[in-house]
Structure formats: structure tokens, C-alpha cells
């Protein structure tokens, strides 16, 4: 069974810092990997989607990488802002179209 | 840890029939649950927010008469796809908000195939 782990569980940084969130998974037979943002009391907002054949996706200040062989993905956030404060979830979609979500990283950006 | 159970995991039905999907929070009370849909090779799309004891709030473009949501208790929300058609075939996933842990937990999803 696929297991998805996110480290760290919580992160607090001053505004303007660049930061990296980590996601690891145990089964490399994945269809794609997605990064989501969750604001308190809200549903998910999709940030980036990386297909299994891709190694990287970028959107604005966000960059996500995927290393399937090592079972890792990172989400890089450049020049962090207070508005980036949220919980970030990664989700691995298996080739059987099953979703496996990580436990999330709670990010606080201090003004 | 908190668990959200979603059933069925897979359903195949004939065009014109209705399909009900259940989402249960097993060890916490969820006043708010969310329903998502995913098309192949696309990311999750939020369909609606379900609040216990009140009407669901639907996202723009989602037909409320087509996708009936009922959140009658603090542990159960249901999504009924009424008069399903092949274009409704998709992967549906629910999530439940745990206020105590301030976290969102997800069901394992339902793959709907309409013939």
C-alpha cells in the first residue's frame, strides 16, 4: 500500500525567505503527483500537477519537482509572503487511480 | 488518527440511473465536508461544500439538481448523481473538516463509470 509522508509537519519562516516542503512516497508506480493548498475551513486548491513522466512544474513563485525513482517530491516557494500561510498537501495518484494524501505541512509566514 | 470512509470505491451503472456516494467521518464530527471531482489527467475540482443541517454551497458551473448533496448528520454526507450519463463518469472524492485537529481528511474516492 502506498504511504505518503510530508516533512516537516509545521514550518514557520520570516517573510521573504525561500523554503522547501518535502513529500515522500513508498511506491513509485504512480500516475501523477499533485500539490494542494488548504486554507482553514476551506477545500483544497490545486497548485501544481506533475505527471509521472515529468520532473518539474512551475507556476509563479512555486516550483515542484518529482523524482519517481527515489519516491520524492519537493515544493519550492520563492520569496515567501504572509498570504502563503496555509497547509500544503501532496497527493500521489496511483496507476490504479487511487488517491493517497500526505499528512500536510502547516506553513506560517511571519510578516 | 482521523479517518474518512467513502463508499463505494467503484461503481458501474447504466445511463439514466442514480448513484449515491457516502462519505463518513469515523472518529470525529465533521460539520463541514467537501466534494471533489477529478477528470483524467486533471487536478481535483471542488464541486461543493456541505454543511451539516443546511444546504450545500455549490461551486460555479456545478448543477445542484444533478449532484444532490445531503449532510444530515455530523458524520455523514452523501452525494447523489441523479440520472447519470456517460459524461458524469469521473472520480469523486470527499473530504471532512476536523475542527479539533484543524485538518482536512480525505476519503479514498469513488470511480464512477456510466455506460
Tab-separated table of C-alpha atoms in Angstrom:
chain	number	residue	atom	x	y	z
A	1	UNK	CA	0.000	0.000	0.000
A	2	UNK	CA	1.186	3.468	-0.872
A	3	UNK	CA	2.265	5.618	2.057
A	4	UNK	CA	2.826	9.335	1.683
A	5	UNK	CA	4.785	11.339	4.214
A	6	UNK	CA	5.333	15.066	4.433
A	7	UNK	CA	8.140	16.708	6.332
A	8	UNK	CA	8.131	18.967	8.208
A	9	UNK	CA	4.676	18.849	9.778
A	10	UNK	CA	4.897	22.543	10.576
A	11	UNK	CA	7.138	25.343	9.424
A	12	UNK	CA	7.414	28.982	10.427
A	13	UNK	CA	9.547	31.391	8.406
A	14	UNK	CA	10.014	35.157	8.158
A	15	UNK	CA	8.606	36.900	5.138
A	16	UNK	CA	10.858	36.882	2.090
A	17	UNK	CA	12.554	33.552	2.746
A	18	UNK	CA	12.709	30.798	0.184
A	19	UNK	CA	11.504	27.467	1.510
A	20	UNK	CA	11.160	23.813	0.564
A	21	UNK	CA	8.416	21.394	1.503
A	22	UNK	CA	9.059	17.683	1.175
A	23	UNK	CA	6.847	14.793	0.174
A	24	UNK	CA	7.933	11.169	0.050
A	25	UNK	CA	6.058	8.091	-1.132
A	26	UNK	CA	6.790	4.399	-0.887
A	27	UNK	CA	5.519	3.032	-4.201
A	28	UNK	CA	6.988	4.527	-7.349
A	29	UNK	CA	4.173	3.182	-9.547
A	30	UNK	CA	2.364	6.478	-9.668
A	31	UNK	CA	0.227	8.147	-12.287
A	32	UNK	CA	0.878	11.687	-11.123
A	33	UNK	CA	1.605	13.752	-8.048
A	34	UNK	CA	-0.241	16.870	-7.021
A	35	UNK	CA	0.408	19.651	-4.578
A	36	UNK	CA	-2.529	21.361	-2.927
A	37	UNK	CA	-3.050	24.265	-0.624
A	38	UNK	CA	-5.616	24.197	2.141
A	39	UNK	CA	-6.785	27.299	3.963
A	40	UNK	CA	-8.571	26.814	7.314
A	41	UNK	CA	-12.161	25.707	6.857
A	42	UNK	CA	-11.809	25.641	3.091
A	43	UNK	CA	-11.491	22.952	0.491
A	44	UNK	CA	-8.352	22.235	-1.430
A	45	UNK	CA	-6.843	24.475	-4.032
A	46	UNK	CA	-4.718	22.727	-6.587
A	47	UNK	CA	-1.276	24.256	-7.002
A	48	UNK	CA	0.726	22.029	-9.291
A	49	UNK	CA	0.239	18.717	-11.043
A	50	UNK	CA	3.222	16.670	-12.175
A	51	UNK	CA	2.686	13.710	-14.466
A	52	UNK	CA	4.817	10.647	-13.798
A	53	UNK	CA	6.855	11.334	-16.949
A	54	UNK	CA	7.713	14.865	-15.852
A	55	UNK	CA	10.386	16.021	-13.460
A	56	UNK	CA	9.323	19.565	-12.752
A	57	UNK	CA	6.446	22.009	-12.901
A	58	UNK	CA	6.471	25.725	-12.237
A	59	UNK	CA	3.760	28.238	-11.502
A	60	UNK	CA	4.750	31.731	-10.467
A	61	UNK	CA	6.780	31.539	-7.270
A	62	UNK	CA	6.118	27.832	-6.931
A	63	UNK	CA	8.238	25.048	-8.311
A	64	UNK	CA	7.549	21.373	-7.773
A	65	UNK	CA	9.952	18.586	-8.619
A	66	UNK	CA	9.420	14.868	-8.878
A	67	UNK	CA	11.941	12.064	-8.530
A	68	UNK	CA	9.924	8.915	-9.003
A	69	UNK	CA	12.804	6.509	-8.539
A	70	UNK	CA	13.594	7.831	-5.090
A	71	UNK	CA	9.955	8.421	-4.188
A	72	UNK	CA	10.316	12.117	-3.535
A	73	UNK	CA	8.781	15.411	-4.487
A	74	UNK	CA	9.586	18.890	-3.292
A	75	UNK	CA	7.614	22.100	-3.411
A	76	UNK	CA	9.807	25.172	-3.534
A	77	UNK	CA	8.270	28.518	-2.616
A	78	UNK	CA	10.313	31.564	-3.505
A	79	UNK	CA	10.176	34.875	-1.651
A	80	UNK	CA	7.507	33.749	0.792
A	81	UNK	CA	4.658	36.089	1.718
A	82	UNK	CA	2.215	36.118	4.657
A	83	UNK	CA	-0.513	35.152	2.206
A	84	UNK	CA	1.309	31.883	1.620
A	85	UNK	CA	0.410	30.790	5.148
A	86	UNK	CA	-1.680	27.649	4.794
A	87	UNK	CA	-1.431	23.883	4.948
A	88	UNK	CA	0.206	22.277	1.934
A	89	UNK	CA	-0.745	18.769	0.936
A	90	UNK	CA	0.797	16.464	-1.581
A	91	UNK	CA	-1.206	13.673	-3.114
A	92	UNK	CA	0.001	10.702	-5.073
A	93	UNK	CA	-2.319	9.145	-7.600
A	94	UNK	CA	-1.529	5.514	-8.225
A	95	UNK	CA	-1.782	3.811	-11.583
A	96	UNK	CA	-4.973	2.281	-10.231
A	97	UNK	CA	-6.371	5.801	-9.821
A	98	UNK	CA	-6.311	5.689	-6.052
A	99	UNK	CA	-5.548	8.870	-4.179
A	100	UNK	CA	-3.041	8.836	-1.345
A	101	UNK	CA	-2.647	12.057	0.541
A	102	UNK	CA	0.200	13.169	2.725
A	103	UNK	CA	-0.368	14.463	6.218
A	104	UNK	CA	0.363	18.030	5.235
A	105	UNK	CA	2.792	20.769	6.195
A	106	UNK	CA	1.402	23.745	8.058
A	107	UNK	CA	3.238	26.856	6.880
A	108	UNK	CA	3.268	30.179	8.701
A	109	UNK	CA	4.963	33.146	7.087
A	110	UNK	CA	5.669	35.863	9.630
A	111	UNK	CA	5.400	39.465	8.407
B	1	UNK	CA	-5.849	9.290	13.522
B	2	UNK	CA	-8.997	10.643	11.988
B	3	UNK	CA	-10.437	8.520	9.214
B	4	UNK	CA	-12.896	9.283	6.468
B	5	UNK	CA	-14.639	6.373	4.860
B	6	UNK	CA	-16.037	6.718	1.351
B	7	UNK	CA	-18.230	4.119	-0.319
B	8	UNK	CA	-18.466	2.655	-2.811
B	9	UNK	CA	-14.928	2.740	-4.155
B	10	UNK	CA	-16.088	1.833	-7.618
B	11	UNK	CA	-19.485	1.792	-9.288
B	12	UNK	CA	-20.666	0.994	-12.781
B	13	UNK	CA	-24.192	1.953	-13.717
B	14	UNK	CA	-26.453	2.328	-16.713
B	15	UNK	CA	-27.262	5.701	-18.168
B	16	UNK	CA	-30.321	7.238	-16.527
B	17	UNK	CA	-29.892	5.669	-13.128
B	18	UNK	CA	-28.969	7.497	-9.934
B	19	UNK	CA	-25.928	6.728	-7.867
B	20	UNK	CA	-25.366	7.590	-4.223
B	21	UNK	CA	-21.897	8.002	-2.732
B	22	UNK	CA	-21.420	8.094	1.024
B	23	UNK	CA	-18.746	9.905	2.978
B	24	UNK	CA	-18.407	9.168	6.692
B	25	UNK	CA	-16.120	10.590	9.319
B	26	UNK	CA	-15.419	7.610	11.539
B	27	UNK	CA	-13.984	9.058	14.733
B	28	UNK	CA	-14.752	12.756	14.650
B	29	UNK	CA	-17.658	15.050	13.951
B	30	UNK	CA	-17.453	16.938	10.713
B	31	UNK	CA	-19.666	19.992	10.423
B	32	UNK	CA	-18.196	20.647	7.009
B	33	UNK	CA	-17.464	18.195	4.231
B	34	UNK	CA	-16.287	18.839	0.701
B	35	UNK	CA	-16.967	17.015	-2.531
B	36	UNK	CA	-14.490	16.987	-5.407
B	37	UNK	CA	-14.378	15.605	-8.887
B	38	UNK	CA	-11.390	14.737	-10.982
B	39	UNK	CA	-11.259	14.254	-14.722
B	40	UNK	CA	-8.493	12.103	-16.220
B	41	UNK	CA	-5.105	13.808	-16.161
B	42	UNK	CA	-6.595	16.817	-14.399
B	43	UNK	CA	-6.380	18.018	-10.841
B	44	UNK	CA	-9.181	17.877	-8.302
B	45	UNK	CA	-12.061	20.264	-8.795
B	46	UNK	CA	-14.098	21.377	-5.809
B	47	UNK	CA	-17.772	20.753	-6.529
B	48	UNK	CA	-19.492	21.809	-3.344
B	49	UNK	CA	-19.173	22.493	0.346
B	50	UNK	CA	-21.532	20.526	2.530
B	51	UNK	CA	-22.545	21.936	5.910
B	52	UNK	CA	-24.393	19.825	8.444
B	53	UNK	CA	-28.014	20.797	8.748
B	54	UNK	CA	-28.041	23.294	5.917
B	55	UNK	CA	-27.974	23.414	2.137
B	56	UNK	CA	-24.750	22.736	0.341
B	57	UNK	CA	-22.854	25.534	-1.350
B	58	UNK	CA	-22.073	24.675	-4.941
B	59	UNK	CA	-19.179	25.972	-6.981
B	60	UNK	CA	-19.892	27.850	-10.165
B	61	UNK	CA	-20.792	25.572	-13.026
B	62	UNK	CA	-21.873	22.643	-10.856
B	63	UNK	CA	-25.522	21.676	-11.306
B	64	UNK	CA	-27.164	21.374	-7.904
B	65	UNK	CA	-30.104	19.399	-9.281
B	66	UNK	CA	-27.721	16.978	-10.901
B	67	UNK	CA	-25.455	16.480	-7.914
B	68	UNK	CA	-27.600	16.288	-4.804
B	69	UNK	CA	-25.752	16.662	-1.532
B	70	UNK	CA	-27.180	15.792	1.843
B	71	UNK	CA	-25.350	16.328	5.127
B	72	UNK	CA	-27.938	15.126	7.594
B	73	UNK	CA	-25.614	14.258	10.457
B	74	UNK	CA	-22.248	15.278	11.797
B	75	UNK	CA	-20.655	12.110	10.472
B	76	UNK	CA	-22.306	11.531	7.126
B	77	UNK	CA	-22.585	13.381	3.850
B	78	UNK	CA	-23.948	11.860	0.659
B	79	UNK	CA	-23.576	12.822	-2.970
B	80	UNK	CA	-26.235	11.538	-5.338
B	81	UNK	CA	-25.573	11.749	-9.049
B	82	UNK	CA	-29.083	11.859	-10.481
B	83	UNK	CA	-29.948	10.458	-13.906
B	84	UNK	CA	-26.316	9.719	-14.580
B	85	UNK	CA	-24.935	9.994	-18.098
B	86	UNK	CA	-21.605	8.905	-19.571
B	87	UNK	CA	-20.226	12.425	-19.188
B	88	UNK	CA	-20.690	12.069	-15.429
B	89	UNK	CA	-18.127	9.279	-15.408
B	90	UNK	CA	-15.341	10.509	-13.217
B	91	UNK	CA	-13.510	10.085	-9.967
B	92	UNK	CA	-15.303	11.632	-6.985
B	93	UNK	CA	-13.646	12.246	-3.641
B	94	UNK	CA	-14.900	13.670	-0.385
B	95	UNK	CA	-13.125	15.273	2.499
B	96	UNK	CA	-14.160	16.128	6.035
B	97	UNK	CA	-13.027	19.013	8.171
B	98	UNK	CA	-11.897	18.119	11.687
B	99	UNK	CA	-12.150	21.313	13.709
B	100	UNK	CA	-10.419	19.794	16.697
B	101	UNK	CA	-7.296	18.889	14.762
B	102	UNK	CA	-7.745	21.768	12.324
B	103	UNK	CA	-7.146	19.377	9.471
B	104	UNK	CA	-8.875	18.100	6.395
B	105	UNK	CA	-9.134	14.350	5.930
B	106	UNK	CA	-9.965	12.659	2.674
B	107	UNK	CA	-11.918	9.629	1.636
B	108	UNK	CA	-10.343	7.174	-0.759
B	109	UNK	CA	-12.545	8.201	-3.652
B	110	UNK	CA	-15.208	6.662	-5.880
B	111	UNK	CA	-14.659	5.798	-9.513
B	112	UNK	CA	-17.979	6.196	-11.321
B	113	UNK	CA	-18.442	4.704	-14.748
B	114	UNK	CA	-21.729	5.335	-16.549
B	115	UNK	CA	-22.420	3.061	-19.506
